[in-house]
MMTF fields as JSON, N, C-alpha, C and O atoms, coordinates in Angstrom:
{
  "mmtfVersion": "1.0.0",
  "mmtfProducer": "UNKNOWN",
  "numBonds": 235,
  "numAtoms": 236,
  "numGroups": 59,
  "numChains": 1,
  "numModels": 1,
  "chainsPerModel": [1],
  "groupsPerChain": [59],
  "chainIdList": ["A"],
  "bondAtomList": [4, 2, 8, 6, 12, 10, 16, 14, 20, 18, 24, 22, 28, 26, 32, 30, 36, 34, 40, 38, 44, 42, 48, 46, 52, 50, 56, 54, 60, 58, 64, 62, 68, 66, 72, 70, 76, 74, 80, 78, 84, 82, 88, 86, 92, 90, 96, 94, 100, 98, 104, 102, 108, 106, 112, 110, 116, 114, 120, 118, 124, 122, 128, 126, 132, 130, 136, 134, 140, 138, 144, 142, 148, 146, 152, 150, 156, 154, 160, 158, 164, 162, 168, 166, 172, 170, 176, 174, 180, 178, 184, 182, 188, 186, 192, 190, 196, 194, 200, 198, 204, 202, 208, 206, 212, 210, 216, 214, 220, 218, 224, 222, 228, 226, 232, 230],
  "bondOrderList": [1, 1, 1, 1, 1, 1, 1, 1, 1, 1, 1, 1, 1, 1, 1, 1, 1, 1, 1, 1, 1, 1, 1, 1, 1, 1, 1, 1, 1, 1, 1, 1, 1, 1, 1, 1, 1, 1, 1, 1, 1, 1, 1, 1, 1, 1, 1, 1, 1, 1, 1, 1, 1, 1, 1, 1, 1, 1],
  "groupList": [{"groupName": "UNK", "atomNameList": ["N", "CA", "C", "O"], "elementList": ["N", "C", "C", "O"], "formalChargeList": [0, 0, 0, 0], "bondAtomList": [1, 0, 2, 1, 3, 2], "bondOrderList": [1, 1, 2], "singleLetterCode": "X", "chemCompType": "L-PEPTIDE LINKING"}],
  "groupTypeList": [0, 0, 0, 0, 0, 0, 0, 0, 0, 0, 0, 0, 0, 0, 0, 0, 0, 0, 0, 0, 0, 0, 0, 0, 0, 0, 0, 0, 0, 0, 0, 0, 0, 0, 0, 0, 0, 0, 0, 0, 0, 0, 0, 0, 0, 0, 0, 0, 0, 0, 0, 0, 0, 0, 0, 0, 0, 0, 0],
  "groupIdList": [1, 2, 3, 4, 5, 6, 7, 8, 9, 10, 11, 12, 13, 14, 15, 16, 17, 18, 19, 20, 21, 22, 23, 24, 25, 26, 27, 28, 29, 30, 31, 32, 33, 34, 35, 36, 37, 38, 39, 40, 41, 42, 43, 44, 45, 46, 47, 48, 49, 50, 51, 52, 53, 54, 55, 56, 57, 58, 59],
  "secStructList": [7, 2, 2, 2, 2, 2, 2, 2, 2, 2, 2, 2, 2, 2, 2, 2, 2, 2, 2, 2, 2, 2, 2, 2, 2, 2, 2, 2, 2, 2, 2, 2, 2, 2, 2, 2, 2, 2, 2, 2, 2, 2, 2, 2, 2, 2, 2, 1, 7, 2, 2, 2, 2, 2, 2, 1, 7, 7, 7],
  "xCoordList": [0.833, 0.0, 0.872, 0.674, 1.827, 2.733, 3.535, 3.779, 3.933, 4.719, 3.911, 4.442, 2.641, 1.79, 1.6, 1.638, 1.398, 1.249, 2.52, 2.471, 3.654, 4.945, 5.123, 5.6, 4.737, 4.857, 3.976, 4.384, 2.746, 1.836, 2.426, 2.311, 3.052, 3.685, 4.829, 4.995, 5.614, 6.729, 6.218, 6.793, 5.13, 4.558, 4.037, 4.236, 3.367, 2.836, 3.98, 3.876, 5.057, 6.214, 6.821, 7.185, 6.928, 7.497, 6.614, 7.118, 5.282, 4.35, 4.492, 4.534, 4.564, 4.712, 6.007, 6.045, 7.06, 8.374, 8.311, 8.834, 7.664, 7.541, 6.726, 7.077, 5.624, 4.788, 5.569, 5.472, 6.339, 7.13, 8.157, 8.359, 8.806, 9.798, 9.133, 9.673, 7.935, 7.213, 6.854, 7.063, 6.314, 5.905, 7.127, 7.069, 8.223, 9.466, 9.953, 10.373, 9.891, 10.317, 9.428, 9.913, 8.123, 7.204, 7.52, 7.497, 7.813, 8.169, 9.414, 9.466, 10.42, 11.66, 11.414, 11.96, 10.584, 10.285, 9.572, 9.876, 8.611, 7.891, 8.81, 8.654, 9.763, 10.739, 11.596, 11.844, 12.053, 12.874, 12.068, 12.582, 10.796, 9.937, 9.766, 9.807, 9.574, 9.414, 10.69, 10.638, 11.842, 13.113, 13.292, 13.746, 12.935, 13.078, 12.144, 12.506, 10.933, 9.975, 10.517, 10.449, 11.052, 11.646, 12.781, 12.912, 13.603, 14.746, 14.271, 14.842, 13.218, 12.72, 12.103, 12.211, 11.449, 10.924, 12.065, 11.97, 13.135, 14.303, 14.888, 15.229, 15.003, 15.53, 14.604, 15.065, 13.28, 12.307, 12.486, 12.465, 12.66, 12.863, 14.104, 14.097, 15.173, 16.421, 16.285, 16.907, 15.458, 15.353, 14.444, 14.583, 13.506, 12.564, 13.205, 14.001, 12.859, 13.301, 12.665, 11.632, 13.273, 12.8, 11.364, 10.613, 10.963, 9.597, 8.572, 7.564, 8.84, 7.885, 7.867, 6.841, 8.957, 9.007, 8.016, 7.456, 7.797, 6.903, 5.443, 4.607, 5.128, 3.735, 3.355, 2.192, 4.316, 4.039, 4.084, 4.956, 3.129, 3.135, 3.77, 3.126, 5.029, 5.731, 5.953, 6.298, 5.752, 5.965, 7.416, 7.743],
  "yCoordList": [-1.2, 0.0, 1.257, 2.159, 1.306, 2.467, 2.571, 3.664, 1.424, 1.392, 1.989, 2.754, 1.636, 2.13, 3.647, 4.352, 4.145, 5.594, 6.333, 7.384, 5.765, 6.365, 6.436, 7.437, 5.368, 5.308, 6.373, 7.027, 6.543, 7.57, 8.962, 9.799, 9.208, 10.514, 10.739, 11.837, 9.688, 9.808, 10.096, 10.911, 9.421, 9.649, 11.074, 11.736, 11.547, 12.916, 13.923, 14.897, 13.693, 14.591, 14.597, 15.65, 13.411, 13.309, 14.046, 14.717, 13.921, 14.616, 16.122, 16.836, 16.605, 18.041, 18.556, 19.623, 17.782, 18.164, 18.241, 19.178, 17.246, 17.223, 18.411, 19.048, 18.707, 19.847, 21.15, 22.013, 21.285, 22.504, 22.646, 23.738, 21.532, 21.571, 21.941, 22.72, 21.363, 21.646, 23.121, 23.744, 23.681, 25.086, 25.982, 27.017, 25.599, 26.362, 26.338, 27.36, 25.153, 25.024, 25.858, 26.532, 25.805, 26.611, 28.094, 28.843, 28.509, 29.902, 30.302, 31.376, 29.427, 29.723, 29.8, 30.668, 28.885, 28.882, 30.169, 30.749, 30.628, 31.849, 33.069, 34.01, 33.051, 34.152, 34.175, 35.239, 32.998, 32.913, 33.389, 34.118, 32.968, 33.389, 34.905, 35.538, 35.48, 36.936, 37.643, 38.659, 37.096, 37.706, 37.648, 38.615, 36.509, 36.372, 37.337, 37.926, 37.496, 38.427, 39.856, 40.604, 40.225, 41.556, 41.746, 42.805, 40.706, 40.776, 40.976, 41.78, 40.241, 40.381, 41.764, 42.338, 42.3, 43.671, 44.66, 45.586, 44.454, 45.327, 45.291, 46.331, 44.078, 43.933, 44.604, 45.254, 44.446, 45.076, 46.584, 47.225, 47.149, 48.595, 49.031, 50.062, 48.231, 48.607, 48.555, 49.342, 47.613, 47.438, 48.463, 48.732, 49.04, 49.993, 51.353, 51.809, 52.006, 53.388, 54.282, 53.931, 55.424, 56.298, 56.762, 56.825, 57.091, 57.592, 56.546, 56.875, 55.281, 54.22, 53.933, 53.504, 54.157, 53.899, 54.775, 54.36, 55.995, 56.91, 56.53, 56.792, 55.903, 55.534, 54.244, 54.059, 53.356, 52.095, 52.306, 53.002, 51.693, 51.774, 50.496, 49.448, 50.591, 49.44, 49.693, 50.8, 48.655, 48.845, 49.125, 49.305],
  "zCoordList": [0.0, 0.0, 0.0, -0.814, 0.91, 0.973, -0.328, -0.84, -0.842, -2.074, -3.232, -4.037, -3.306, -4.386, -4.279, -5.288, -3.059, -2.861, -3.26, -3.898, -2.874, -3.201, -4.714, -5.249, -5.39, -6.85, -7.498, -8.457, -6.959, -7.489, -7.325, -8.22, -6.192, -5.948, -6.938, -7.467, -7.18, -8.125, -9.533, -10.254, -9.922, -11.254, -11.362, -12.38, -10.31, -10.311, -10.427, -11.171, -9.702, -9.768, -11.162, -11.686, -11.759, -13.11, -14.109, -15.01, -13.95, -14.84, -14.706, -15.708, -13.482, -13.25, -13.856, -14.47, -13.674, -14.21, -15.731, -16.335, -16.348, -17.804, -18.299, -19.293, -17.587, -17.977, -17.872, -18.745, -16.804, -16.616, -17.738, -18.269, -18.095, -19.175, -20.494, -21.281, -20.727, -21.966, -22.068, -23.109, -20.988, -21.051, -21.183, -21.847, -20.562, -20.684, -22.132, -22.675, -22.749, -24.14, -25.055, -25.964, -24.805, -25.611, -25.465, -26.441, -24.237, -23.996, -24.768, -25.368, -24.747, -25.466, -26.962, -27.642, -27.479, -28.909, -29.308, -30.351, -28.471, -28.825, -28.757, -29.535, -27.831, -27.759, -29.012, -29.579, -29.449, -30.67, -31.881, -32.729, -31.952, -33.067, -33.074, -34.129, -31.888, -31.793, -32.234, -32.926, -31.826, -32.225, -33.736, -34.347, -34.343, -35.795, -36.508, -37.527, -35.966, -36.563, -36.489, -37.464, -35.328, -35.162, -36.162, -36.774, -36.32, -37.231, -38.665, -39.402, -39.07, -40.44, -40.65, -41.733, -39.6, -39.696, -39.892, -40.698, -39.151, -39.232, -40.645, -41.21, -41.214, -42.573, -43.577, -44.515, -43.378, -44.281, -44.265, -45.316, -43.091, -42.958, -43.734, -44.406, -43.632, -44.294, -45.809, -46.523, -46.302, -47.747, -48.417, -49.61, -47.648, -48.243, -48.464, -47.643, -49.577, -49.76, -48.696, -48.126, -48.432, -47.357, -47.539, -46.566, -48.775, -49.004, -48.569, -47.944, -48.906, -48.582, -47.084, -46.556, -46.405, -44.967, -44.221, -43.207, -44.723, -44.027, -44.229, -43.365, -45.384, -45.635, -44.91, -44.552, -44.691, -43.991, -42.491, -41.971, -41.802, -40.342, -39.804, -39.748, -39.411, -38.839, -37.351, -36.939, -36.563, -35.114, -34.762, -33.589]
}
């Protein structure tokens, strides 16, 4: 009985750890995606002539 409870606690801990790792990985991926998007916006700004830069609303 004690052994089974202990095993359940270990499984719960492993699940929590896995969930935490997953959400951390998702967070890192979204940060990388945001950085790449910012970088592509920056490149777009550099490639546009000055007149067109004023007409486009870029963040």
